[in-house]
CSV table of C-alpha atoms in Angstrom, one decimal:
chain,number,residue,atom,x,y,z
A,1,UNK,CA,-16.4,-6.2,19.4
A,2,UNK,CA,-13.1,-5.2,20.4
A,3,UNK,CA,-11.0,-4.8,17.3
A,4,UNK,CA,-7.2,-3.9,17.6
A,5,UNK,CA,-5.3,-2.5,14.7
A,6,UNK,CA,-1.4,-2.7,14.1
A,7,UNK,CA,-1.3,1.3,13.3
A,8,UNK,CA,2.8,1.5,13.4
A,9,UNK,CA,2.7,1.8,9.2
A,10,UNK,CA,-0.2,3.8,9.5
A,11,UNK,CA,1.9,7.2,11.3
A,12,UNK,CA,5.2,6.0,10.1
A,13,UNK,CA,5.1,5.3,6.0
A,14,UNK,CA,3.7,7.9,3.3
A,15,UNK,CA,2.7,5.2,0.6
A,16,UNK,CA,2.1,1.8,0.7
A,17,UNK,CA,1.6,0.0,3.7
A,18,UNK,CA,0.7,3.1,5.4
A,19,UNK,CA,-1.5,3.9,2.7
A,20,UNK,CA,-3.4,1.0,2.9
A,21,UNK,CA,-3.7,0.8,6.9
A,22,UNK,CA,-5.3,4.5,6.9
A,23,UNK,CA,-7.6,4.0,3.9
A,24,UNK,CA,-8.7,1.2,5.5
A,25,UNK,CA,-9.1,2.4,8.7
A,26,UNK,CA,-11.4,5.4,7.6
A,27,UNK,CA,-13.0,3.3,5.7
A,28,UNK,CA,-14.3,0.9,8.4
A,29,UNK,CA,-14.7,4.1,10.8
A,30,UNK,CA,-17.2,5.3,8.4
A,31,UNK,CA,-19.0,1.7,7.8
A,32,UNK,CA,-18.6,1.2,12.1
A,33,UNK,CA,-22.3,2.4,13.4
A,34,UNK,CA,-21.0,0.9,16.8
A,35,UNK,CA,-20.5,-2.2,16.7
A,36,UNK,CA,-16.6,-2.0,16.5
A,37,UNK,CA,-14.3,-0.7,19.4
A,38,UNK,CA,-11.4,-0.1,17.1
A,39,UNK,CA,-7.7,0.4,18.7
A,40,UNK,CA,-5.1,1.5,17.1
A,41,UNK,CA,-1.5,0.1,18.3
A,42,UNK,CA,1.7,2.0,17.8
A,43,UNK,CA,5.1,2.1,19.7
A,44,UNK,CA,5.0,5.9,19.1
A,45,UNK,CA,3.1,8.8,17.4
A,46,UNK,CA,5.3,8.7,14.2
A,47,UNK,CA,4.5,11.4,12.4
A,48,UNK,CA,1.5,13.8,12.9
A,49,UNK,CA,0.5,14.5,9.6
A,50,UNK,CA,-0.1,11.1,8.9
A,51,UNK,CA,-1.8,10.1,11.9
A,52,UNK,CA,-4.2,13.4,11.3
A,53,UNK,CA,-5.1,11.7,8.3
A,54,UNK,CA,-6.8,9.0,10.2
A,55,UNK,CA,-10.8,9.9,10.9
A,56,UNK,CA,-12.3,10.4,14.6
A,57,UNK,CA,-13.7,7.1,15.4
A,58,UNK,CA,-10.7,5.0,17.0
A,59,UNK,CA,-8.5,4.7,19.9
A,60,UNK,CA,-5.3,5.6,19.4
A,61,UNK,CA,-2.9,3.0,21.8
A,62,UNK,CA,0.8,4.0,22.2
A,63,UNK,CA,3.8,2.1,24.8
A,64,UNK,CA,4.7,4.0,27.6
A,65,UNK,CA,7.7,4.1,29.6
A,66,UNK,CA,6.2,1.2,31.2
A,67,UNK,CA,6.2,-0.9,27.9
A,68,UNK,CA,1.9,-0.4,28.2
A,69,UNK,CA,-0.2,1.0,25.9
A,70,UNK,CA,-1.9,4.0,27.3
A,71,UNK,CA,-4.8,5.4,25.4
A,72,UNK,CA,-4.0,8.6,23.5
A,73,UNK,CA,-6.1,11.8,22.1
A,74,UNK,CA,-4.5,12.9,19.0
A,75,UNK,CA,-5.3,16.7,19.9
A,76,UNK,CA,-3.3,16.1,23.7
A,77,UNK,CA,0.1,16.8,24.2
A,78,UNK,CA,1.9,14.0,26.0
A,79,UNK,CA,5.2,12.8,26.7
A,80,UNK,CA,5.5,9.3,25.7
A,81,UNK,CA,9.3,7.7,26.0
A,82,UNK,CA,11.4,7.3,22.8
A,83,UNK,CA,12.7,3.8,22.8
A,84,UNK,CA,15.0,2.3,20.7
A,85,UNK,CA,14.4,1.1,17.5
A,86,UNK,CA,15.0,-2.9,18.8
A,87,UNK,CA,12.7,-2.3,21.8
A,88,UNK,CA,10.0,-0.9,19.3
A,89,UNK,CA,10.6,-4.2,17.2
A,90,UNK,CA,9.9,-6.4,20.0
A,91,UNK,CA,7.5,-4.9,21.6
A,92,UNK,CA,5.2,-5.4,18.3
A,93,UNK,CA,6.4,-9.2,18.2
A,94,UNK,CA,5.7,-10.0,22.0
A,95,UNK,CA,5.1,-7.2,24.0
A,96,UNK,CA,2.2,-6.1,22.8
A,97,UNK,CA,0.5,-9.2,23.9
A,98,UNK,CA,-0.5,-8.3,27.7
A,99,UNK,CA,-1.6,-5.0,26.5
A,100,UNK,CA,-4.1,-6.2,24.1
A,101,UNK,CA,-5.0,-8.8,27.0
A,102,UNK,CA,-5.9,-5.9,29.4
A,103,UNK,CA,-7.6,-3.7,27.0
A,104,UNK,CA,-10.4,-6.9,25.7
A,105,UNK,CA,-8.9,-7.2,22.3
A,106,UNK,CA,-11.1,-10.1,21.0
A,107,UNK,CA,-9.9,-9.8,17.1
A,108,UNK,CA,-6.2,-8.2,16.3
A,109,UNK,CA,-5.8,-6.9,12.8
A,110,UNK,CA,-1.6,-7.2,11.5
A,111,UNK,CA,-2.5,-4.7,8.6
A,112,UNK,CA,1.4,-5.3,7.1
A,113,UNK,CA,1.8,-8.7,7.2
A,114,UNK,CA,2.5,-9.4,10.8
A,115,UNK,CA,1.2,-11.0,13.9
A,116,UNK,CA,2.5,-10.9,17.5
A,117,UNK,CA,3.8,-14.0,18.8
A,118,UNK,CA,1.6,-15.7,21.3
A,119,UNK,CA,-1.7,-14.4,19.7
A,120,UNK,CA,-2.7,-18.1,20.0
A,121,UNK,CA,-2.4,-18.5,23.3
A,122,UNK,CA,-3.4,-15.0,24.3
A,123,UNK,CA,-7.1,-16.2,23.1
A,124,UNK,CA,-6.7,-13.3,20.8
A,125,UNK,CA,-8.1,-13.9,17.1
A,126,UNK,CA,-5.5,-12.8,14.5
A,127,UNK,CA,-6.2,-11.5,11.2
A,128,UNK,CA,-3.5,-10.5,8.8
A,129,UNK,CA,-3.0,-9.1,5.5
A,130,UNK,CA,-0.7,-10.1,3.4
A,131,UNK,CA,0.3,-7.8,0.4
A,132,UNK,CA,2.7,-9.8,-1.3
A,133,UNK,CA,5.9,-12.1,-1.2
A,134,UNK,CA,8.1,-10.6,-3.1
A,135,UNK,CA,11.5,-11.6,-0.9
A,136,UNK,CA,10.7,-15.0,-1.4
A,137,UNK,CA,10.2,-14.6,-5.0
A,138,UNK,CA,12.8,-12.3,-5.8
A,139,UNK,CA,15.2,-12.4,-3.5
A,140,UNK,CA,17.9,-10.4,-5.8
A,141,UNK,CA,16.0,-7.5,-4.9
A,142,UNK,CA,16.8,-7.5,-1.0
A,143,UNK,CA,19.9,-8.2,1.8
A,144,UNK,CA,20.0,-11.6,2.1
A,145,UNK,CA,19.6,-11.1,5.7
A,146,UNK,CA,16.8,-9.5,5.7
A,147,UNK,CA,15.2,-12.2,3.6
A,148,UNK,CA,15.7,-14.5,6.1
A,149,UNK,CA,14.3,-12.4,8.1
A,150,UNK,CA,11.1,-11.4,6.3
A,151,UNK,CA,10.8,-15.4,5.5
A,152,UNK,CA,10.5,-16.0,9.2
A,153,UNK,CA,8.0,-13.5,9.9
A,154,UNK,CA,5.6,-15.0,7.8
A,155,UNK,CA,5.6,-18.7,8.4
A,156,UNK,CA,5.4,-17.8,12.1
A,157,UNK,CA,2.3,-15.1,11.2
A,158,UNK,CA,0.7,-17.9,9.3
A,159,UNK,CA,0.7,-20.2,12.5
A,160,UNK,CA,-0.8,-17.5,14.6
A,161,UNK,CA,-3.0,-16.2,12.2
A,162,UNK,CA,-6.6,-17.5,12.4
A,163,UNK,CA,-7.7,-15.8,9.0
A,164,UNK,CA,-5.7,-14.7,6.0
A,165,UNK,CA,-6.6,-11.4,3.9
A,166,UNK,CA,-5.0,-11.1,0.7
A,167,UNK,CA,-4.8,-8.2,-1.4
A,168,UNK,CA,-4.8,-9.8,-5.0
A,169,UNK,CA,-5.2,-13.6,-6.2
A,170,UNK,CA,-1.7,-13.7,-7.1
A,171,UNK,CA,-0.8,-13.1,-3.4
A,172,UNK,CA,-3.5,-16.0,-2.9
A,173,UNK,CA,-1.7,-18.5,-4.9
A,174,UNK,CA,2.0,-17.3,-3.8
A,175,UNK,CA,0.5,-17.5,0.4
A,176,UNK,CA,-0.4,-21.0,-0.7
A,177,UNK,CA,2.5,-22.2,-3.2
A,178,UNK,CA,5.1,-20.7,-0.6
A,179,UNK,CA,3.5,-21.5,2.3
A,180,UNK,CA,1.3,-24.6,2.0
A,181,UNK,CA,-1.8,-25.9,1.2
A,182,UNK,CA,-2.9,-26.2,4.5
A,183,UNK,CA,-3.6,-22.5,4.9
A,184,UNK,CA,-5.9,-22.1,1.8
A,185,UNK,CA,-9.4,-22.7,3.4
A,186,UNK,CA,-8.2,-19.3,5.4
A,187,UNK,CA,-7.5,-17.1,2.6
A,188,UNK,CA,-9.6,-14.3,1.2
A,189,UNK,CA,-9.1,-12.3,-1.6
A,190,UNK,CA,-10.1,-8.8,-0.4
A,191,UNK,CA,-8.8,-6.2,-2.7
A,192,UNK,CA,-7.4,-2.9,-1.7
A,193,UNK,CA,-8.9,0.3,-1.6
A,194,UNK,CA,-8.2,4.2,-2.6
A,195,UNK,CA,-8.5,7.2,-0.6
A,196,UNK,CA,-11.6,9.5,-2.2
A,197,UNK,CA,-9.3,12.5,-3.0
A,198,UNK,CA,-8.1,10.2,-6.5
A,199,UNK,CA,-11.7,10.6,-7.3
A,200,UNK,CA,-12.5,14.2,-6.7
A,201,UNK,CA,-12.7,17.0,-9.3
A,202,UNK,CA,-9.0,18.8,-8.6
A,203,UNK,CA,-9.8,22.9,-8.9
A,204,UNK,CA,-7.8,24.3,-11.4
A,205,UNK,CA,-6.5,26.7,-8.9
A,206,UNK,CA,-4.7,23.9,-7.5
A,207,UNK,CA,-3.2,22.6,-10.2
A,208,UNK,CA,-1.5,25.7,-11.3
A,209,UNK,CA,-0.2,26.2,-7.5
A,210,UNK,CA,1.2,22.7,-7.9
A,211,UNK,CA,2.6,22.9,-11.7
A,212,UNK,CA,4.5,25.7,-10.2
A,213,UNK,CA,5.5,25.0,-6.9
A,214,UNK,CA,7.3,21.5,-9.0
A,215,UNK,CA,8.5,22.7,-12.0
A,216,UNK,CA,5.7,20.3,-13.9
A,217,UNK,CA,6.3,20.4,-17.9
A,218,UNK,CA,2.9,21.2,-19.7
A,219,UNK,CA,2.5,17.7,-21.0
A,220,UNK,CA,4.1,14.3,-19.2
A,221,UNK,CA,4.1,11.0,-18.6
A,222,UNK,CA,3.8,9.9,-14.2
A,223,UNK,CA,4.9,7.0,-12.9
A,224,UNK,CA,4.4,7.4,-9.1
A,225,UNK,CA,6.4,4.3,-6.5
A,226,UNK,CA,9.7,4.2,-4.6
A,227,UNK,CA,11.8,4.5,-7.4
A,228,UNK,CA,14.3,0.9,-7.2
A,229,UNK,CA,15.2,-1.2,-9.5
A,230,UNK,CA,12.1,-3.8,-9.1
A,231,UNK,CA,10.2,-0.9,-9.8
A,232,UNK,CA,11.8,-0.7,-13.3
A,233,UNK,CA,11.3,3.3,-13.8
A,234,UNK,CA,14.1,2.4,-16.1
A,235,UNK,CA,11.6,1.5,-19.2
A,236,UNK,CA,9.5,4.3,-19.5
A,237,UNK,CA,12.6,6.4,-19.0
A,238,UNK,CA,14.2,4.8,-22.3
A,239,UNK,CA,10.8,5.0,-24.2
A,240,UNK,CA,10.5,8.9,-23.6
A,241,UNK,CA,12.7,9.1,-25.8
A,242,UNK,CA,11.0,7.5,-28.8
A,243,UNK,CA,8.2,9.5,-28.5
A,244,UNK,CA,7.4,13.3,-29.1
A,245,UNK,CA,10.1,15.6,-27.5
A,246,UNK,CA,7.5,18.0,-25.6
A,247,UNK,CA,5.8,14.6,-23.6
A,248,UNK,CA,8.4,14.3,-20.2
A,249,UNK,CA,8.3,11.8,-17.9
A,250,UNK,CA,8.0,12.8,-13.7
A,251,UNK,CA,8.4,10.1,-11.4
A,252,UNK,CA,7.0,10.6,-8.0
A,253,UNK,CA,8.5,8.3,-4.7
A,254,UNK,CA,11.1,7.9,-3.0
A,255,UNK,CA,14.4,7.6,-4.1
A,256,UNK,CA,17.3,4.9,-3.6
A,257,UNK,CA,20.9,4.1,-5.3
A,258,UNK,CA,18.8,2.7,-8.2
A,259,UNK,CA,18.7,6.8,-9.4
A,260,UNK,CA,22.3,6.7,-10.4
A,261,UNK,CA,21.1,3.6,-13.5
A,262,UNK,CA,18.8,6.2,-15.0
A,263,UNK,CA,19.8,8.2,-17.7
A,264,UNK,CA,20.3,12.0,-17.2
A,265,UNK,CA,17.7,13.7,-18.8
A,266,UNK,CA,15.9,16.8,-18.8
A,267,UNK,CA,12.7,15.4,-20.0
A,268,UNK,CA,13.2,13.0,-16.7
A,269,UNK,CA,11.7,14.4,-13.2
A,270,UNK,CA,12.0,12.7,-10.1
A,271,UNK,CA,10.0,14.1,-7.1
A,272,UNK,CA,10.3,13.0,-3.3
A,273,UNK,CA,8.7,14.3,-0.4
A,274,UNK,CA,5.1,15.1,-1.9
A,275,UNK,CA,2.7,15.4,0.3
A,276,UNK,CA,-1.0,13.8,0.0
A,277,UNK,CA,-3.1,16.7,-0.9
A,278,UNK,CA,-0.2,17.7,-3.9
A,279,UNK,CA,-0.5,14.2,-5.3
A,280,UNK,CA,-4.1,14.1,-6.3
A,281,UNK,CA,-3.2,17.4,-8.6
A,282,UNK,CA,-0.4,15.6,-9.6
A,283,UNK,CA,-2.3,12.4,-10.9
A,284,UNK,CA,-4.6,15.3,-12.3
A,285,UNK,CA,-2.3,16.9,-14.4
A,286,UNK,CA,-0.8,13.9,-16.3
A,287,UNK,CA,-1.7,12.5,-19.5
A,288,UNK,CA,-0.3,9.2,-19.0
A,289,UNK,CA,0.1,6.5,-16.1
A,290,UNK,CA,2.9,4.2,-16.1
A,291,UNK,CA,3.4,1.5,-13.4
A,292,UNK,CA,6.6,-0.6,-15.5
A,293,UNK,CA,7.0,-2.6,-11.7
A,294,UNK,CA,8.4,-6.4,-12.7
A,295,UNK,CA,6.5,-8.0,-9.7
A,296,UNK,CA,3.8,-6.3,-7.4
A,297,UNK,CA,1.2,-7.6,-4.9
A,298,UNK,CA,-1.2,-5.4,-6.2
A,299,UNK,CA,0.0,-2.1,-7.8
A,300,UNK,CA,-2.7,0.7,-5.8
A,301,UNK,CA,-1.3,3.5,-7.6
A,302,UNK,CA,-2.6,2.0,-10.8
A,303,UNK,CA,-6.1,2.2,-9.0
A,304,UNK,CA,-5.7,5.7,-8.2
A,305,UNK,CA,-4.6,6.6,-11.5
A,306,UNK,CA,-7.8,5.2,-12.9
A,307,UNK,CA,-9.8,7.3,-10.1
A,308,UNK,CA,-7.9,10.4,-11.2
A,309,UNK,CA,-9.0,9.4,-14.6
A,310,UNK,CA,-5.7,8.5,-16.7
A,311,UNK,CA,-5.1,5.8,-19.1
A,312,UNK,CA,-2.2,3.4,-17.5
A,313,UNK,CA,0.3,1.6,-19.5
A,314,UNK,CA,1.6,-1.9,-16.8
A,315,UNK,CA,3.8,-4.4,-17.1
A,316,UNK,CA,3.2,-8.4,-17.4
A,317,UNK,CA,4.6,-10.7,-15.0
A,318,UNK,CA,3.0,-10.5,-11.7
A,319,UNK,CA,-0.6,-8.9,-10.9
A,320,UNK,CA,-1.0,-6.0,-12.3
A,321,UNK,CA,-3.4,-6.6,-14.9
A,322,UNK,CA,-5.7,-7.6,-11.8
A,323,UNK,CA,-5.7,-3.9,-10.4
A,324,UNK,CA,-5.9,-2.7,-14.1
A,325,UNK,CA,-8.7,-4.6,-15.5
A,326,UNK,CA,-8.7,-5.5,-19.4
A,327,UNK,CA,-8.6,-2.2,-20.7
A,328,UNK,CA,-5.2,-0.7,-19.5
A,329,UNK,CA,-2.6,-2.0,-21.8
A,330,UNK,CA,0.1,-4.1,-20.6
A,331,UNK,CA,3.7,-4.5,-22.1
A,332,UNK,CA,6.9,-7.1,-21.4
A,333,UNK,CA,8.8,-5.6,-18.8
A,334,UNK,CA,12.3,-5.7,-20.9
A,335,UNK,CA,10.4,-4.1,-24.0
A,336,UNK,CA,11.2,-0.1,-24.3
A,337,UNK,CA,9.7,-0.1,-28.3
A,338,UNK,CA,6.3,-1.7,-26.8
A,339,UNK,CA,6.4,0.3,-23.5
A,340,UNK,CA,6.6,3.3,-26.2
A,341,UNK,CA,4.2,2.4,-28.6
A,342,UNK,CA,1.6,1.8,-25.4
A,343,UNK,CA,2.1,5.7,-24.1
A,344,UNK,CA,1.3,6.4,-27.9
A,345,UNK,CA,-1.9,4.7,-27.8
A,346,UNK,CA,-2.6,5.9,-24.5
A,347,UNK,CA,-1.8,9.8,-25.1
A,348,UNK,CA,-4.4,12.8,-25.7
A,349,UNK,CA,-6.1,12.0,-29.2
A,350,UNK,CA,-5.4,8.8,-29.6
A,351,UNK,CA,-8.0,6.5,-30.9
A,352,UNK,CA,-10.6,5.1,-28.2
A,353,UNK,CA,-8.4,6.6,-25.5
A,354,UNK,CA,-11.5,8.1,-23.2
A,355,UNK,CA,-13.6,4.7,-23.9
A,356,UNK,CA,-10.8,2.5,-22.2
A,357,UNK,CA,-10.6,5.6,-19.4
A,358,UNK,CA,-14.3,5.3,-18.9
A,359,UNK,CA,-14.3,1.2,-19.2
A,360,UNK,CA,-11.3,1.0,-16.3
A,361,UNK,CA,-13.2,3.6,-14.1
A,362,UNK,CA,-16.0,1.2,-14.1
A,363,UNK,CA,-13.6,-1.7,-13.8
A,364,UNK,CA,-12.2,-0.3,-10.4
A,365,UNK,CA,-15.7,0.2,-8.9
A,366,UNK,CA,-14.9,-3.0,-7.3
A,367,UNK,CA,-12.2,-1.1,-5.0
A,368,UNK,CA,-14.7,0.9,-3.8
A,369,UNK,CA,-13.9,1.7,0.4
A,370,UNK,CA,-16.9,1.1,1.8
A,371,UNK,CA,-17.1,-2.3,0.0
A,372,UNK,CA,-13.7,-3.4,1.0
A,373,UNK,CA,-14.5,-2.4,4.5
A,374,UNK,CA,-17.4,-4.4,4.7
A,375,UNK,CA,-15.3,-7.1,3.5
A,376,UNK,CA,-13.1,-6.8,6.0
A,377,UNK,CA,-16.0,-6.4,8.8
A,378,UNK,CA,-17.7,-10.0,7.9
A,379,UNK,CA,-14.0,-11.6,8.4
A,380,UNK,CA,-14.0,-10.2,12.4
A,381,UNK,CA,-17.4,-10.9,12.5
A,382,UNK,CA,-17.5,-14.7,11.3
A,383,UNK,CA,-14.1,-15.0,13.3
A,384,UNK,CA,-16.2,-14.5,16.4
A,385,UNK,CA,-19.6,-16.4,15.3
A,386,UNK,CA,-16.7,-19.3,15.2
A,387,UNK,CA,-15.3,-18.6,18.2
């Protein structure tokens, strides 16, 4: 079967969508014992250290100066034309369409939400996953325009889309609530996955190259996200300083106007820019995990903080306690006294602390990779058996 990807997240974004698209992606290349032909489809390279994080197993597709995809080995040095930004755009809306015609793409995968326009009529089977809808549930949090924007996008992806993955139930009820009924007998739930490294034993070599390299206090609180203000870093930043003055608080994502609303601190540490292989040390270094997001899809950095073995402190009010199971604790996102008390509970000594770490680490078993990649197979697999 001839799978196609949408791999532009995948070499373009550090966390998030392109986290999910390449964890994914290894994870069906090491499931695939040849029964997928899997393509990946990008208007460019985007960045090479992210697309070297992607397994041997698939065919990488980029546009050409023809406006064709023309297969590419990640080890070859090519010259591939630098369109503009607007071509890019429509070339993943329409364009991309007689390129996945020629190259037998049976099943195409929009791994952020998207679909081409004329999928349909292509004969081409579309998947998408959709990780949340947060512009149409808080709009406040975007340019109006591009609300409109992102609102089209979907209800035309769920007209060409032939099967819906969601990441989380709440994304399942907000797909149908938002938009309609009709597409429910298409939806699964298929949670995300995390990338093995959250799980491995960081040396302690490592972590004393990366306590150093950032300037890491001894003892401190992460909180890892673009730091904006649905992200709410705000709470745990005005809890810090309820609790013991040697405990900081480092905050690892990228960074927007919302910066200039937190308070100036030297127990506060904000960190952009940090590669893959530094996080894991990061996660292992921490005491605490707090994700204070006011609505989320999902919330994978909760997962890999379980992995990495830390107790996480959430917030109510989307779907968080869905990635955290029952035994992280969970606090109103408005509440700075709670948010406090909950590090307290959560910190080094504190009573049952390593039972609820050992508990969620079972919890998240369900997130496993090669689990959620064999999830994701039986959908392109039934999609054809229908077919």
């Amino acid at each position: 079967m001839v799978v196609g990807l949408d791999a532009k997240r995948i070499v373009k974004n550090g966390t998030g969508l392109g986290s999910y698209g390449r964890t994914l992606v290894n994870d069906l290349i090491r499931r695939n014992n040849g029964e997928l032909d899997l393509r990946l489809y990008a208007p460019d390279e985007g960045r090479a250290e992210l697309q070297g994080q992607v397994l041997e197993g698939a065919t990488w597709c980029y546009a050409d100066r023809r406006g064709e995809t023309s297969v590419h080995d990640p080890g070859q040095q090519k010259e591939h034309t630098r369109h503009s930004g607007l071509w890019k755009a429509w070339w993943r809306t329409r364009g991309i369409i007689k390129d996945l015609q020629r190259d037998g793409v049976q099943v195409y995968h929009g791994l952020s939400g998207e679909l081409p326009i004329g999928l349909r009529k292509a004969g081409i089977q579309g998947v998408v996953t959709i990780h949340d809808l947060i512009f149409l549930r808080h709009p406040e949090y975007y340019h109006w325009i591009d609300t409109k924007l992102y609102a089209w996008k979907f209800r035309q992806t769920l007209r060409e889309a032939d099967h819906i993955i969601a990441i989380s139930e709440r994304t399942r009820q907000d797909i149908i609530e938002l938009g309609g009924e009709e597409y429910a007998d298409r939806i699964s739930v298929i949670y995300q996955s995390f990338a093995p490294r959250f799980s491995t034993e960081v040396s302690a070599a490592k972590k004393a190259e990366v306590r150093e390299r950032y300037g890491l206090p001894m003892r401190f609180v992460l909180n890892v996200g673009t730091i904006e203000r649905r992200k709410n870093l705000l709470l745990p930043a005005e809890a810090i300083d309820l609790l013991p003055q040697d405990l900081h608080l480092v905050a690892v994502g990228r960074q927007t106007d919302y910066v200039r609303e937190l308070p100036q601190s030297e127990r506060l540490h904000l960190l952009s820019g940090v590669p893959d292989e530094d996080l894991a040390a990061i996660y292992a270094l921490a005491e605490v995990f707090v994700y204070p997001s006011r609505y989320e899809g999902f919330g994978i950095p909760i997962i890999e903080a379980i992995a990495a073995g830390l107790p996480v402190v959430a917030c109510t009010g989307s779907c968080l306690e869905e990635a955290g199971g029952p035994n992280s604790l969970y606090v109103n996102p408005d509440n700075a006294i709670d948010m406090a008390e909950a590090i307290k509970m959560s910190m080094k000594g504190a009573r049952n602390r390593e039972e609820r770490i050992l508990k969620s680490r079972d919890y998240i078993r369900r997130f496993e990779g090669k689990d959620v990649a064999g999830q994701v197979m039986e959908v392109y697999k039934e999609l054809r058996v229908k077919n």
